[in-house]
Amino acid sequence: MFKTLGIDLSIQSTGICENGNKFHLIVSDNLYSKKTIESLKNTTFKHFKFYFYEHFHIKDHKEFNKSLNTYHIYKHLQSILKSIHKDSQVYMEGIAMGATGTIDQLSGINYLTRILLFNRGLPFDNLHIISPTTLKKHSVGKGDVDKSVMIEAFMTIISHLKNKTLYKEVQLLQSLKVKIDDIADSYFLSQYENI
């Protein structure tokens, strides 16, 4: 059962952190090589679960592609969030208004996620929308830092936790060239009240 949940939505790699130690990653199948995807599918992780979806990019069907990709992410979110408890606290990164490229899709999936949470019984007051700048400032002291600073802070924190398995699994993911920034952001969101 979720106590706190951090959600960092992305079209290519959505990161969700439960209670600071369990992660769900919804990943586009075109983000990594087939070899990396097979490694992720065939490795047993204690703290990570991967959900892959077919990223559509049919030529001359831009809006169809966007709708289908958003739909696939939403279907995985439905599965992950099916056991959300009404007493849970959810910290979700807000829409980065300065983002380029996928802002329409990010906005769509952001509001679909909000509706999904409310339909699952989460009270409106238990959903906290945190801007990307606020998250960075709250987590590392400065709102305009590069992603690498967030990753470094995340790695430092988890290296000092009693849970050495989590740290080793993140190191394995780094060796496979998996994006760690979405994992780090979801972690910091889930720990927002504890930082």
Tab-separated table of C-alpha atoms in Angstrom:
chain	number	residue	atom	x	y	z
A	1	MET	CA	0.000	0.000	0.000
A	2	PHE	CA	1.286	3.448	-0.893
A	3	LYS	CA	2.084	5.877	1.875
A	4	THR	CA	3.862	8.504	-0.190
A	5	LEU	CA	4.236	8.528	-3.919
A	6	GLY	CA	6.483	10.662	-6.123
A	7	ILE	CA	5.514	10.912	-9.789
A	8	ASP	CA	7.809	12.385	-12.447
A	9	LEU	CA	5.878	12.181	-15.694
A	10	SER	CA	7.671	11.928	-19.018
A	11	ILE	CA	6.773	10.651	-22.464
A	12	GLN	CA	9.994	8.661	-22.796
A	13	SER	CA	10.612	7.588	-19.191
A	14	THR	CA	8.097	8.194	-16.405
A	15	GLY	CA	9.461	7.602	-12.911
A	16	ILE	CA	7.274	6.705	-9.938
A	17	CYS	CA	8.668	6.178	-6.442
A	18	GLU	CA	6.704	4.471	-3.664
A	19	ASN	CA	7.686	5.268	-0.101
A	20	GLY	CA	11.243	6.178	-1.114
A	21	ASN	CA	12.364	2.662	-1.997
A	22	LYS	CA	10.270	1.069	-4.736
A	23	PHE	CA	10.351	2.412	-8.277
A	24	HIS	CA	8.173	1.961	-11.337
A	25	LEU	CA	9.520	3.117	-14.701
A	26	ILE	CA	7.283	3.432	-17.743
A	27	VAL	CA	9.696	3.416	-20.656
A	28	SER	CA	9.328	3.940	-24.384
A	29	ASP	CA	10.761	1.026	-26.354
A	30	ASN	CA	12.755	3.431	-28.530
A	31	LEU	CA	14.644	5.000	-25.622
A	32	TYR	CA	17.144	2.143	-25.212
A	33	SER	CA	18.754	-0.466	-27.407
A	34	LYS	CA	17.117	-3.878	-27.720
A	35	LYS	CA	20.030	-5.338	-25.760
A	36	THR	CA	19.425	-2.932	-22.850
A	37	ILE	CA	15.692	-3.604	-22.874
A	38	GLU	CA	16.308	-7.358	-22.808
A	39	SER	CA	18.739	-6.901	-19.904
A	40	LEU	CA	16.130	-4.924	-17.980
A	41	LYS	CA	13.440	-7.501	-18.712
A	42	ASN	CA	15.635	-10.458	-17.736
A	43	THR	CA	17.208	-9.021	-14.574
A	44	THR	CA	15.468	-9.526	-11.252
A	45	PHE	CA	15.256	-6.269	-9.350
A	46	LYS	CA	14.076	-5.871	-5.787
A	47	HIS	CA	13.404	-2.131	-6.011
A	48	PHE	CA	12.572	-1.549	-9.680
A	49	LYS	CA	9.802	-2.610	-12.017
A	50	PHE	CA	9.877	-1.707	-15.700
A	51	TYR	CA	6.886	-1.220	-17.986
A	52	PHE	CA	7.684	-0.923	-21.682
A	53	TYR	CA	5.393	0.470	-24.312
A	54	GLU	CA	5.654	0.630	-28.081
A	55	HIS	CA	6.441	4.223	-29.005
A	56	PHE	CA	4.588	5.046	-32.184
A	57	HIS	CA	6.184	7.360	-34.734
A	58	ILE	CA	4.342	6.601	-37.967
A	59	LYS	CA	5.297	9.084	-40.636
A	60	ASP	CA	2.648	11.741	-41.363
A	61	HIS	CA	0.485	10.606	-38.414
A	62	LYS	CA	1.786	12.976	-35.748
A	63	GLU	CA	-1.442	13.418	-33.756
A	64	PHE	CA	-2.284	9.709	-33.957
A	65	ASN	CA	1.194	8.892	-32.615
A	66	LYS	CA	0.868	11.346	-29.736
A	67	SER	CA	-2.567	10.028	-28.782
A	68	LEU	CA	-1.447	6.416	-28.852
A	69	ASN	CA	1.753	7.043	-26.885
A	70	THR	CA	-0.169	8.959	-24.222
A	71	TYR	CA	-2.761	6.189	-24.087
A	72	HIS	CA	-0.092	3.509	-23.538
A	73	ILE	CA	1.479	5.486	-20.671
A	74	TYR	CA	-1.972	6.010	-19.138
A	75	LYS	CA	-2.739	2.267	-19.272
A	76	HIS	CA	0.450	1.514	-17.320
A	77	LEU	CA	-0.397	4.271	-14.828
A	78	GLN	CA	-3.809	2.664	-14.302
A	79	SER	CA	-2.109	-0.604	-13.409
A	80	ILE	CA	0.484	0.956	-11.101
A	81	LEU	CA	-1.962	3.230	-9.298
A	82	LYS	CA	-4.765	0.691	-8.871
A	83	SER	CA	-3.951	0.217	-5.180
A	84	ILE	CA	-3.531	3.869	-4.234
A	85	HIS	CA	-4.953	4.423	-0.762
A	86	LYS	CA	-7.114	7.439	0.029
A	87	ASP	CA	-4.738	8.394	2.867
A	88	SER	CA	-1.703	8.449	0.558
A	89	GLN	CA	0.180	11.655	-0.108
A	90	VAL	CA	1.118	12.112	-3.777
A	91	TYR	CA	3.792	14.553	-4.924
A	92	MET	CA	3.758	15.039	-8.675
A	93	GLU	CA	6.004	17.227	-10.746
A	94	GLY	CA	4.067	19.983	-12.458
A	95	ILE	CA	4.237	20.751	-16.139
A	96	ALA	CA	7.462	22.483	-17.120
A	97	MET	CA	6.074	25.384	-19.105
A	98	GLY	CA	9.469	26.012	-20.655
A	99	ALA	CA	9.702	22.470	-22.012
A	100	THR	CA	9.895	21.999	-25.734
A	101	GLY	CA	8.808	19.203	-28.029
A	102	THR	CA	6.309	17.218	-25.982
A	103	ILE	CA	4.567	19.837	-23.817
A	104	ASP	CA	1.139	18.967	-25.256
A	105	GLN	CA	1.603	15.268	-24.478
A	106	LEU	CA	3.052	16.014	-21.033
A	107	SER	CA	0.086	18.251	-20.249
A	108	GLY	CA	-2.311	15.554	-21.376
A	109	ILE	CA	-0.722	12.785	-19.335
A	110	ASN	CA	-0.370	15.122	-16.337
A	111	TYR	CA	-4.104	15.849	-16.194
A	112	LEU	CA	-5.044	12.249	-16.995
A	113	THR	CA	-2.929	11.183	-14.016
A	114	ARG	CA	-4.648	13.695	-11.751
A	115	ILE	CA	-8.070	12.436	-12.820
A	116	LEU	CA	-6.955	8.829	-12.374
A	117	LEU	CA	-5.804	9.559	-8.814
A	118	PHE	CA	-9.048	11.341	-7.937
A	119	ASN	CA	-11.107	8.511	-9.463
A	120	ARG	CA	-9.165	6.093	-7.242
A	121	GLY	CA	-10.405	8.050	-4.213
A	122	LEU	CA	-7.404	10.270	-3.498
A	123	PRO	CA	-8.665	13.493	-1.873
A	124	PHE	CA	-7.833	16.664	-3.784
A	125	ASP	CA	-5.795	17.922	-0.806
A	126	ASN	CA	-3.548	14.838	-0.912
A	127	LEU	CA	-2.191	15.666	-4.381
A	128	HIS	CA	0.683	18.132	-4.264
A	129	ILE	CA	1.886	19.609	-7.556
A	130	ILE	CA	5.543	20.645	-7.326
A	131	SER	CA	7.149	22.745	-10.065
A	132	PRO	CA	10.471	21.452	-11.451
A	133	THR	CA	12.279	24.549	-10.142
A	134	THR	CA	10.755	24.191	-6.670
A	135	LEU	CA	11.691	20.507	-6.558
A	136	LYS	CA	15.319	21.278	-7.381
A	137	LYS	CA	15.524	24.145	-4.899
A	138	HIS	CA	13.906	22.067	-2.166
A	139	SER	CA	16.102	19.024	-2.887
A	140	VAL	CA	19.543	20.505	-3.542
A	141	GLY	CA	19.218	24.175	-2.595
A	142	LYS	CA	19.130	25.748	-6.054
A	143	GLY	CA	16.284	25.809	-8.560
A	144	ASP	CA	18.248	26.024	-11.784
A	145	VAL	CA	20.719	23.170	-11.353
A	146	ASP	CA	21.496	20.660	-14.057
A	147	LYS	CA	20.028	17.141	-13.909
A	148	SER	CA	23.478	15.817	-13.033
A	149	VAL	CA	23.350	17.631	-9.673
A	150	MET	CA	20.039	15.963	-8.807
A	151	ILE	CA	21.473	12.571	-9.794
A	152	GLU	CA	24.619	13.148	-7.726
A	153	ALA	CA	22.557	14.167	-4.677
A	154	PHE	CA	20.306	11.119	-5.120
A	155	MET	CA	23.303	8.771	-5.382
A	156	THR	CA	24.894	10.319	-2.287
A	157	ILE	CA	21.707	9.903	-0.268
A	158	ILE	CA	21.040	6.297	-1.249
A	159	SER	CA	24.694	5.342	-0.726
A	160	HIS	CA	24.245	6.271	2.947
A	161	LEU	CA	20.993	4.372	3.454
A	162	LYS	CA	20.984	1.042	5.241
A	163	ASN	CA	19.440	-0.444	2.112
A	164	LYS	CA	22.562	-1.325	0.107
A	165	THR	CA	20.547	-3.329	-2.440
A	166	LEU	CA	18.892	-0.149	-3.733
A	167	TYR	CA	22.257	1.523	-4.259
A	168	LYS	CA	23.670	-1.530	-6.051
A	169	GLU	CA	20.625	-1.739	-8.329
A	170	VAL	CA	20.945	1.936	-9.282
A	171	GLN	CA	24.625	1.370	-10.054
A	172	LEU	CA	23.625	-1.550	-12.282
A	173	LEU	CA	21.108	0.659	-14.078
A	174	GLN	CA	23.809	3.278	-14.614
A	175	SER	CA	26.093	0.628	-16.114
A	176	LEU	CA	23.263	-0.243	-18.537
A	177	LYS	CA	23.024	3.480	-19.464
A	178	VAL	CA	19.502	3.803	-18.035
A	179	LYS	CA	18.316	7.363	-17.416
A	180	ILE	CA	18.654	7.992	-13.693
A	181	ASP	CA	17.262	11.548	-13.646
A	182	ASP	CA	13.614	10.371	-13.701
A	183	ILE	CA	14.369	7.943	-10.868
A	184	ALA	CA	16.091	10.691	-8.853
A	185	ASP	CA	13.263	13.173	-9.403
A	186	SER	CA	10.593	10.653	-8.403
A	187	TYR	CA	12.628	9.823	-5.277
A	188	PHE	CA	12.926	13.485	-4.270
A	189	LEU	CA	9.209	13.971	-4.915
A	190	SER	CA	8.342	11.000	-2.704
A	191	GLN	CA	10.577	12.405	0.040
A	192	TYR	CA	9.427	16.010	-0.371
A	193	GLU	CA	8.138	16.344	3.197
A	194	ASN	CA	11.199	14.619	4.682
A	195	ILE	CA	13.886	16.762	3.059
